[in-house]
Short mmCIF file of C-alpha atoms in Angstrom, two decimals:
data_model
loop_
_atom_site.label_atom_id
_atom_site.label_comp_id
_atom_site.label_asym_id
_atom_site.label_seq_id
_atom_site.Cartn_x
_atom_site.Cartn_y
_atom_site.Cartn_z
CA UNK A 1 177.61 5.11 -101.91
CA UNK A 2 176.81 6.14 -98.39
CA UNK A 3 179.46 6.15 -95.57
CA UNK A 4 181.96 7.95 -92.91
CA UNK A 5 184.59 10.45 -94.89
CA UNK A 6 187.58 10.83 -92.44
CA UNK A 7 189.83 13.92 -92.41
CA UNK A 8 193.29 13.07 -91.95
CA UNK A 9 196.25 15.76 -91.42
CA UNK A 10 199.40 16.50 -90.38
CA UNK A 11 199.46 16.69 -86.70
CA UNK A 12 202.18 19.70 -86.91
CA UNK A 13 199.57 22.07 -88.74
CA UNK A 14 196.02 20.48 -87.93
CA UNK A 15 193.00 23.48 -86.67
CA UNK A 16 193.05 22.58 -82.81
CA UNK A 17 189.06 21.79 -83.05
CA UNK A 18 190.13 18.94 -85.35
CA UNK A 19 193.28 18.17 -83.67
CA UNK A 20 191.55 17.82 -80.30
CA UNK A 21 188.25 15.86 -81.66
CA UNK A 22 187.87 14.31 -85.39
CA UNK A 23 190.48 13.33 -87.88
CA UNK A 24 193.28 11.15 -88.27
CA UNK A 25 197.24 12.54 -87.68
CA UNK A 26 199.43 11.40 -90.60
CA UNK A 27 202.20 9.26 -89.01
CA UNK A 28 201.92 5.92 -90.06
CA UNK A 29 200.07 4.52 -92.93
CA UNK A 30 199.16 1.35 -92.30
CA UNK A 31 197.95 2.47 -88.76
CA UNK A 32 195.52 5.17 -90.45
CA UNK A 33 194.33 2.62 -93.14
CA UNK A 34 193.21 0.35 -90.38
CA UNK A 35 191.64 2.72 -88.12
CA UNK A 36 190.04 3.59 -91.27
CA UNK A 37 189.00 0.26 -91.73
CA UNK A 38 187.80 -0.39 -88.40
CA UNK A 39 185.45 2.70 -88.72
CA UNK A 40 184.20 1.24 -91.79
CA UNK A 41 185.40 4.56 -93.96
CA UNK A 42 184.35 4.82 -97.02
CA UNK A 43 186.33 7.59 -97.79
CA UNK A 44 189.16 10.21 -96.55
CA UNK A 45 190.29 13.47 -97.05
CA UNK A 46 193.74 14.33 -96.89
CA UNK A 47 195.18 17.76 -95.86
CA UNK A 48 198.54 18.09 -98.00
CA UNK A 49 199.28 14.79 -100.35
CA UNK A 50 201.96 12.90 -98.42
CA UNK A 51 204.38 10.05 -100.02
CA UNK A 52 202.92 7.27 -100.96
CA UNK A 53 199.40 8.21 -100.69
CA UNK A 54 197.86 6.54 -103.72
CA UNK A 55 198.91 3.24 -103.28
CA UNK A 56 198.72 3.26 -99.45
CA UNK A 57 194.56 4.48 -99.92
CA UNK A 58 193.95 2.94 -103.19
CA UNK A 59 190.92 0.92 -101.56
CA UNK A 60 189.46 4.53 -100.26
CA UNK A 61 187.43 7.44 -102.08
CA UNK A 62 190.32 9.82 -101.46
CA UNK A 63 190.19 13.58 -101.87
CA UNK A 64 193.57 15.81 -101.24
CA UNK A 65 193.13 19.68 -100.19
CA UNK A 66 195.62 22.26 -98.90
CA UNK A 67 195.92 23.30 -95.55
CA UNK A 68 193.55 26.41 -96.84
CA UNK A 69 190.50 24.32 -97.25
CA UNK A 70 191.24 22.01 -94.52
CA UNK A 71 190.18 24.90 -92.10
CA UNK A 72 187.35 25.53 -94.01
CA UNK A 73 186.47 22.08 -93.24
CA UNK A 74 187.18 22.53 -89.82
CA UNK A 75 185.41 25.42 -89.96
CA UNK A 76 182.10 23.88 -91.20
CA UNK A 77 182.34 20.75 -89.46
CA UNK A 78 182.19 22.04 -85.71
CA UNK A 79 179.62 24.93 -86.49
CA UNK A 80 177.14 21.89 -87.89
CA UNK A 81 175.59 19.18 -85.59
CA UNK A 82 175.65 17.06 -88.76
CA UNK A 83 178.48 17.74 -91.10
CA UNK A 84 177.70 16.22 -94.56
CA UNK A 85 180.36 15.83 -97.37
CA UNK A 86 179.28 15.02 -101.26
CA UNK A 87 182.08 13.82 -103.88
CA UNK A 88 181.39 14.27 -107.22
CA UNK A 89 183.22 12.35 -109.76
CA UNK A 90 186.88 13.49 -110.60
CA UNK A 91 187.41 15.81 -114.37
CA UNK A 92 190.53 17.19 -115.64
CA UNK A 93 190.96 20.71 -116.14
CA UNK A 94 193.63 21.55 -119.04
CA UNK A 95 195.05 24.75 -120.15
CA UNK A 96 194.83 28.25 -118.75
CA UNK A 97 192.99 27.22 -115.90
CA UNK A 98 196.02 25.41 -114.54
CA UNK A 99 198.02 26.57 -111.80
CA UNK A 100 201.48 26.82 -112.42
CA UNK A 101 203.97 23.95 -111.00
CA UNK A 102 204.64 23.48 -107.24
CA UNK A 103 207.32 22.46 -105.63
CA UNK A 104 206.69 19.52 -103.19
CA UNK A 105 206.56 20.46 -99.32
CA UNK A 106 209.28 17.23 -99.49
CA UNK A 107 211.67 18.22 -101.78
CA UNK A 108 215.08 19.39 -100.35
CA UNK A 109 215.22 23.10 -100.14
CA UNK A 110 218.82 25.08 -100.19
CA UNK A 111 221.12 26.49 -98.89
CA UNK A 112 223.95 23.86 -98.73
CA UNK A 113 225.08 24.15 -95.03
CA UNK A 114 228.53 22.60 -96.10
CA UNK A 115 228.62 24.38 -99.52
CA UNK A 116 227.23 27.87 -99.30
CA UNK A 117 228.86 28.93 -101.88
CA UNK A 118 226.82 26.83 -104.42
CA UNK A 119 223.13 26.78 -105.27
CA UNK A 120 221.50 24.04 -104.18
CA UNK A 121 219.26 22.36 -105.47
CA UNK A 122 220.53 22.39 -109.15
CA UNK A 123 217.07 21.57 -110.85
CA UNK A 124 213.69 20.51 -110.26
CA UNK A 125 211.81 17.62 -111.71
CA UNK A 126 208.06 15.91 -112.05
CA UNK A 127 208.39 14.07 -108.74
CA UNK A 128 204.95 13.79 -107.06
CA UNK A 129 202.27 10.85 -107.66
CA UNK A 130 204.52 9.62 -110.85
CA UNK A 131 203.26 6.21 -112.53
CA UNK A 132 206.28 3.96 -111.91
CA UNK A 133 207.15 0.21 -112.20
CA UNK A 134 207.18 -1.63 -108.70
CA UNK A 135 208.22 -4.68 -108.97
CA UNK A 136 206.18 -7.15 -110.87
CA UNK A 137 203.28 -3.84 -111.29
CA UNK A 138 203.02 -0.45 -111.33
CA UNK A 139 202.20 1.86 -108.65
CA UNK A 140 201.91 6.13 -107.87
CA UNK A 141 204.95 6.98 -106.12
CA UNK A 142 206.47 10.04 -104.97
CA UNK A 143 210.05 11.87 -104.03
CA UNK A 144 213.80 12.45 -105.06
CA UNK A 145 213.48 8.59 -106.40
CA UNK A 146 210.77 10.08 -108.97
CA UNK A 147 212.22 13.14 -110.25
CA UNK A 148 215.75 11.49 -110.75
CA UNK A 149 214.48 9.27 -113.48
CA UNK A 150 212.87 12.25 -115.24
CA UNK A 151 216.47 14.14 -114.99
CA UNK A 152 218.32 11.13 -116.16
CA UNK A 153 216.08 10.54 -118.83
CA UNK A 154 216.43 13.51 -120.63
CA UNK A 155 220.43 13.94 -119.21
CA UNK A 156 220.31 10.19 -122.09
CA UNK A 157 218.71 12.02 -124.87
CA UNK A 158 220.63 15.14 -124.37
CA UNK A 159 224.21 13.01 -124.48
CA UNK A 160 222.65 11.04 -127.77
CA UNK A 161 222.06 14.50 -129.73
CA UNK A 162 225.27 16.11 -128.22
CA UNK A 163 227.83 12.87 -127.78
CA UNK A 164 230.44 15.51 -127.17
CA UNK A 165 228.99 17.47 -124.82
CA UNK A 166 231.08 17.16 -121.20
CA UNK A 167 228.77 16.42 -118.14
CA UNK A 168 228.96 20.04 -116.80
CA UNK A 169 227.80 21.14 -120.25
CA UNK A 170 224.66 19.15 -120.01
CA UNK A 171 224.07 20.14 -116.59
CA UNK A 172 224.23 23.68 -117.85
CA UNK A 173 221.76 23.29 -120.69
CA UNK A 174 219.52 21.87 -117.88
CA UNK A 175 219.76 24.86 -115.75
CA UNK A 176 219.93 27.99 -118.13
CA UNK A 177 216.77 26.71 -120.01
CA UNK A 178 214.54 25.80 -116.89
CA UNK A 179 211.74 27.75 -116.77
CA UNK A 180 210.73 29.59 -113.19
CA UNK A 181 207.02 30.45 -114.50
CA UNK A 182 204.27 29.03 -115.85
CA UNK A 183 203.05 29.90 -119.95
CA UNK A 184 200.77 32.73 -118.51
CA UNK A 185 203.55 34.74 -116.17
CA UNK A 186 202.82 32.86 -112.65
CA UNK A 187 205.30 31.99 -110.49
CA UNK A 188 206.31 28.59 -109.30
CA UNK A 189 205.76 27.96 -105.81
CA UNK A 190 206.90 26.11 -102.97
CA UNK A 191 204.41 24.23 -100.50
CA UNK A 192 205.95 24.15 -96.74
CA UNK A 193 205.06 26.27 -93.80
CA UNK A 194 203.54 28.48 -95.46
CA UNK A 195 203.61 28.13 -98.58
CA UNK A 196 205.21 30.81 -100.35
CA UNK A 197 206.84 31.71 -103.95
CA UNK A 198 210.00 29.70 -105.14
CA UNK A 199 212.95 30.82 -105.01
CA UNK A 200 216.53 29.30 -106.28
CA UNK A 201 216.78 27.66 -102.97
CA UNK A 202 213.65 25.58 -103.66
CA UNK A 203 214.30 24.88 -107.45
CA UNK A 204 218.07 25.76 -108.75
CA UNK A 205 217.70 27.33 -112.12
CA UNK A 206 213.68 26.35 -112.04
CA UNK A 207 212.15 23.34 -113.92
CA UNK A 208 213.60 21.30 -116.28
CA UNK A 209 212.65 21.66 -119.95
CA UNK A 210 213.85 19.46 -122.34
CA UNK A 211 212.93 20.84 -125.25
CA UNK A 212 214.85 24.07 -124.92
CA UNK A 213 218.10 22.25 -122.71
CA UNK A 214 218.27 20.52 -126.73
CA UNK A 215 219.18 23.97 -127.85
CA UNK A 216 220.39 26.09 -125.29
CA UNK A 217 222.63 28.65 -127.24
CA UNK A 218 225.15 29.03 -124.41
CA UNK A 219 226.93 26.71 -122.16
CA UNK A 220 229.25 27.27 -118.41
CA UNK A 221 231.44 24.20 -119.23
CA UNK A 222 233.84 23.19 -116.41
CA UNK A 223 237.49 21.15 -117.02
CA UNK A 224 237.34 18.05 -114.89
CA UNK A 225 240.71 19.21 -113.13
CA UNK A 226 239.32 22.59 -112.41
CA UNK A 227 236.96 20.27 -109.33
CA UNK A 228 240.10 19.34 -107.90
CA UNK A 229 241.19 23.72 -107.14
CA UNK A 230 238.33 23.71 -105.12
CA UNK A 231 237.19 20.34 -103.72
CA UNK A 232 240.18 18.02 -101.88
CA UNK A 233 238.33 14.50 -102.10
CA UNK A 234 239.00 10.70 -101.79
CA UNK A 235 237.18 7.90 -102.98
CA UNK A 236 234.89 8.50 -100.23
CA UNK A 237 232.73 11.52 -100.65
CA UNK A 238 231.57 12.15 -97.49
CA UNK A 239 235.46 13.60 -96.56
CA UNK A 240 235.60 15.68 -99.17
CA UNK A 241 236.77 19.37 -97.83
CA UNK A 242 237.88 22.42 -99.43
CA UNK A 243 240.95 24.04 -101.03
CA UNK A 244 241.74 27.38 -100.32
CA UNK A 245 239.74 28.92 -102.35
CA UNK A 246 236.00 30.18 -102.90
CA UNK A 247 233.48 27.49 -104.56
CA UNK A 248 231.82 31.06 -106.34
CA UNK A 249 234.90 31.15 -108.47
CA UNK A 250 234.11 27.66 -110.12
CA UNK A 251 232.63 28.09 -113.53
CA UNK A 252 228.72 26.52 -112.35
CA UNK A 253 225.82 28.07 -114.20
CA UNK A 254 224.92 29.94 -110.84
CA UNK A 255 226.59 32.34 -108.37
CA UNK A 256 226.44 32.08 -104.41
CA UNK A 257 227.99 34.80 -102.49
CA UNK A 258 227.14 33.59 -98.91
CA UNK A 259 229.24 36.43 -97.13
CA UNK A 260 229.25 39.92 -99.38
CA UNK A 261 230.40 42.62 -96.86
CA UNK A 262 231.78 45.24 -99.28
CA UNK A 263 232.57 43.98 -102.93
CA UNK A 264 233.24 40.39 -104.87
CA UNK A 265 234.08 40.19 -108.47
CA UNK A 266 233.57 36.65 -109.86
CA UNK A 267 234.99 35.40 -113.44
CA UNK A 268 232.60 32.93 -115.68
CA UNK A 269 233.27 31.67 -119.29
CA UNK A 270 230.58 30.71 -121.96
CA UNK A 271 231.05 28.62 -124.80
CA UNK A 272 228.46 28.97 -127.87
CA UNK A 273 226.92 25.87 -128.81
CA UNK A 274 224.24 27.73 -130.90
CA UNK A 275 224.48 29.75 -134.11
CA UNK A 276 228.21 30.14 -135.41
CA UNK A 277 227.99 33.99 -135.28
CA UNK A 278 225.81 35.27 -132.62
CA UNK A 279 225.61 38.26 -130.55
CA UNK A 280 224.09 37.86 -126.56
CA UNK A 281 223.33 41.08 -124.29
CA UNK A 282 223.15 41.01 -120.65
CA UNK A 283 219.78 41.25 -119.19
CA UNK A 284 220.90 41.97 -115.15
CA UNK A 285 218.06 41.39 -112.40
CA UNK A 286 220.05 42.18 -109.23
CA UNK A 287 219.17 41.08 -105.59
CA UNK A 288 218.07 43.23 -103.41
CA UNK A 289 220.04 45.36 -101.47
CA UNK A 290 223.18 44.62 -104.29
CA UNK A 291 224.64 46.04 -107.33
CA UNK A 292 225.30 43.54 -109.98
CA UNK A 293 227.95 45.25 -112.88
CA UNK A 294 228.19 42.46 -115.77
CA UNK A 295 231.22 43.38 -117.70
CA UNK A 296 231.11 43.08 -120.63
CA UNK A 297 227.49 43.48 -121.09
CA UNK A 298 227.58 42.22 -124.57
CA UNK A 299 228.96 38.63 -126.29
CA UNK A 300 230.20 38.36 -129.78
CA UNK A 301 230.66 34.91 -131.39
CA UNK A 302 232.09 33.82 -134.79
CA UNK A 303 234.03 31.19 -136.49
CA UNK A 304 237.28 31.57 -134.57
CA UNK A 305 235.66 32.44 -130.76
CA UNK A 306 233.21 30.41 -129.62
CA UNK A 307 233.89 31.30 -125.87
CA UNK A 308 234.12 34.29 -123.87
CA UNK A 309 234.73 35.39 -120.76
CA UNK A 310 232.93 38.16 -118.78
CA UNK A 311 233.04 39.76 -114.82
CA UNK A 312 230.39 39.84 -112.42
CA UNK A 313 230.80 42.40 -109.57
CA UNK A 314 228.75 42.43 -106.98
CA UNK A 315 228.49 45.18 -103.98
CA UNK A 316 226.84 45.80 -101.04
CA UNK A 317 224.54 48.51 -101.27
CA UNK A 318 224.50 48.91 -97.51
CA UNK A 319 226.05 47.62 -94.31
CA UNK A 320 223.19 45.10 -92.68
CA UNK A 321 223.41 41.64 -91.54
CA UNK A 322 221.21 40.18 -93.63
CA UNK A 323 219.79 37.02 -95.68
CA UNK A 324 220.08 35.40 -99.06
CA UNK A 325 218.29 37.38 -101.72
CA UNK A 326 218.15 36.65 -105.07
CA UNK A 327 218.56 37.45 -108.37
CA UNK A 328 219.68 36.27 -112.01
CA UNK A 329 221.87 37.06 -115.01
CA UNK A 330 220.62 36.35 -118.59
CA UNK A 331 222.21 36.38 -121.41
CA UNK A 332 219.73 36.78 -124.74
CA UNK A 333 220.59 36.68 -128.66
CA UNK A 334 216.91 38.33 -129.33
CA UNK A 335 215.55 34.94 -130.91
CA UNK A 336 215.21 31.77 -129.88
CA UNK A 337 218.18 31.83 -126.94
CA UNK A 338 217.72 33.05 -123.33
CA UNK A 339 220.54 31.72 -120.92
CA UNK A 340 219.46 32.22 -117.39
CA UNK A 341 221.76 31.50 -114.33
CA UNK A 342 219.98 31.88 -110.94
CA UNK A 343 222.08 34.30 -107.97
CA UNK A 344 222.09 34.36 -104.83
CA UNK A 345 223.71 36.58 -102.22
CA UNK A 346 224.15 37.46 -98.58
CA UNK A 347 224.82 40.70 -97.26
CA UNK A 348 226.96 40.58 -93.80
CA UNK A 349 228.62 42.31 -91.30
CA UNK A 350 230.33 40.04 -89.50
CA UNK A 351 231.40 36.72 -90.26
CA UNK A 352 230.00 34.66 -87.20
CA UNK A 353 226.72 35.62 -86.02
CA UNK A 354 223.10 34.81 -83.93
CA UNK A 355 219.71 35.93 -84.67
CA UNK A 356 218.21 36.20 -81.09
CA UNK A 357 215.30 38.82 -81.55
#
């Protein structure tokens, strides 16, 4: 098949030469499809993967590239009088040649502007080009509406296996068993401008792992009444306010301290849902610029004691008006259980400030 191949790009990130001459900016899919039809194009090369891509362009040969490849295409197209593109049949790559998970550029990011003492998001799940039921057919779709069914289905399975677990316990199991690297140790990346290594404000605890969530070892449970110690809510969620208490004291499977000046102490309680007689030891990864101490550093559980409380102390190593840095606390029994929570800390000097340089 021969014909024209059109390069489409995000107008914000397009190379200058393409933006001024060739290609189409990604604004309105229907308009782009119409212009492709008018140009009698047979194929389209997309820089990045916009929402709804596959179903909107199913009548065209469609290729996805990242911004780096876009620049290479631009260099070739502007240096050759008659640029030619050849497309070979697609094939699958499996095993060690597959790169680690990437957080989509459209995925919501933290920190939470309203509640910076909470790490958001909590978890990440598959949400790009998911084959989904739509109306009376099926189509590929992307977005939170694709990630949510994955997590909802996993939650339903966990509730069936552990009917006595609370919503907070199920959430804890998902967060503490999530992974942040692939099987070969490559860290999760986050698409955006620019692409970077992902952190807890991109994926929360990490990418959900349903098989490990079945047997998390320990859970951070929350009594429903505890929420009222921190939130003053009515039936209208948008009217929620804060009670005079810091949210990092809520027994969540994460810790976020948005205004560390000297020292802050946080308590956490874990419940053993694994082997009755267990011993867990702490593995601490302190956020840069912060000394993080856990006491005790060893937790013992038995038939008469299945909950333990520990204390986390955060100390600023220097006075600086900084940004959030990240770490983690992991409890491990040396066997099958690795219970990890993300940590985010921002060291500050002044409560209210503006960066002007």
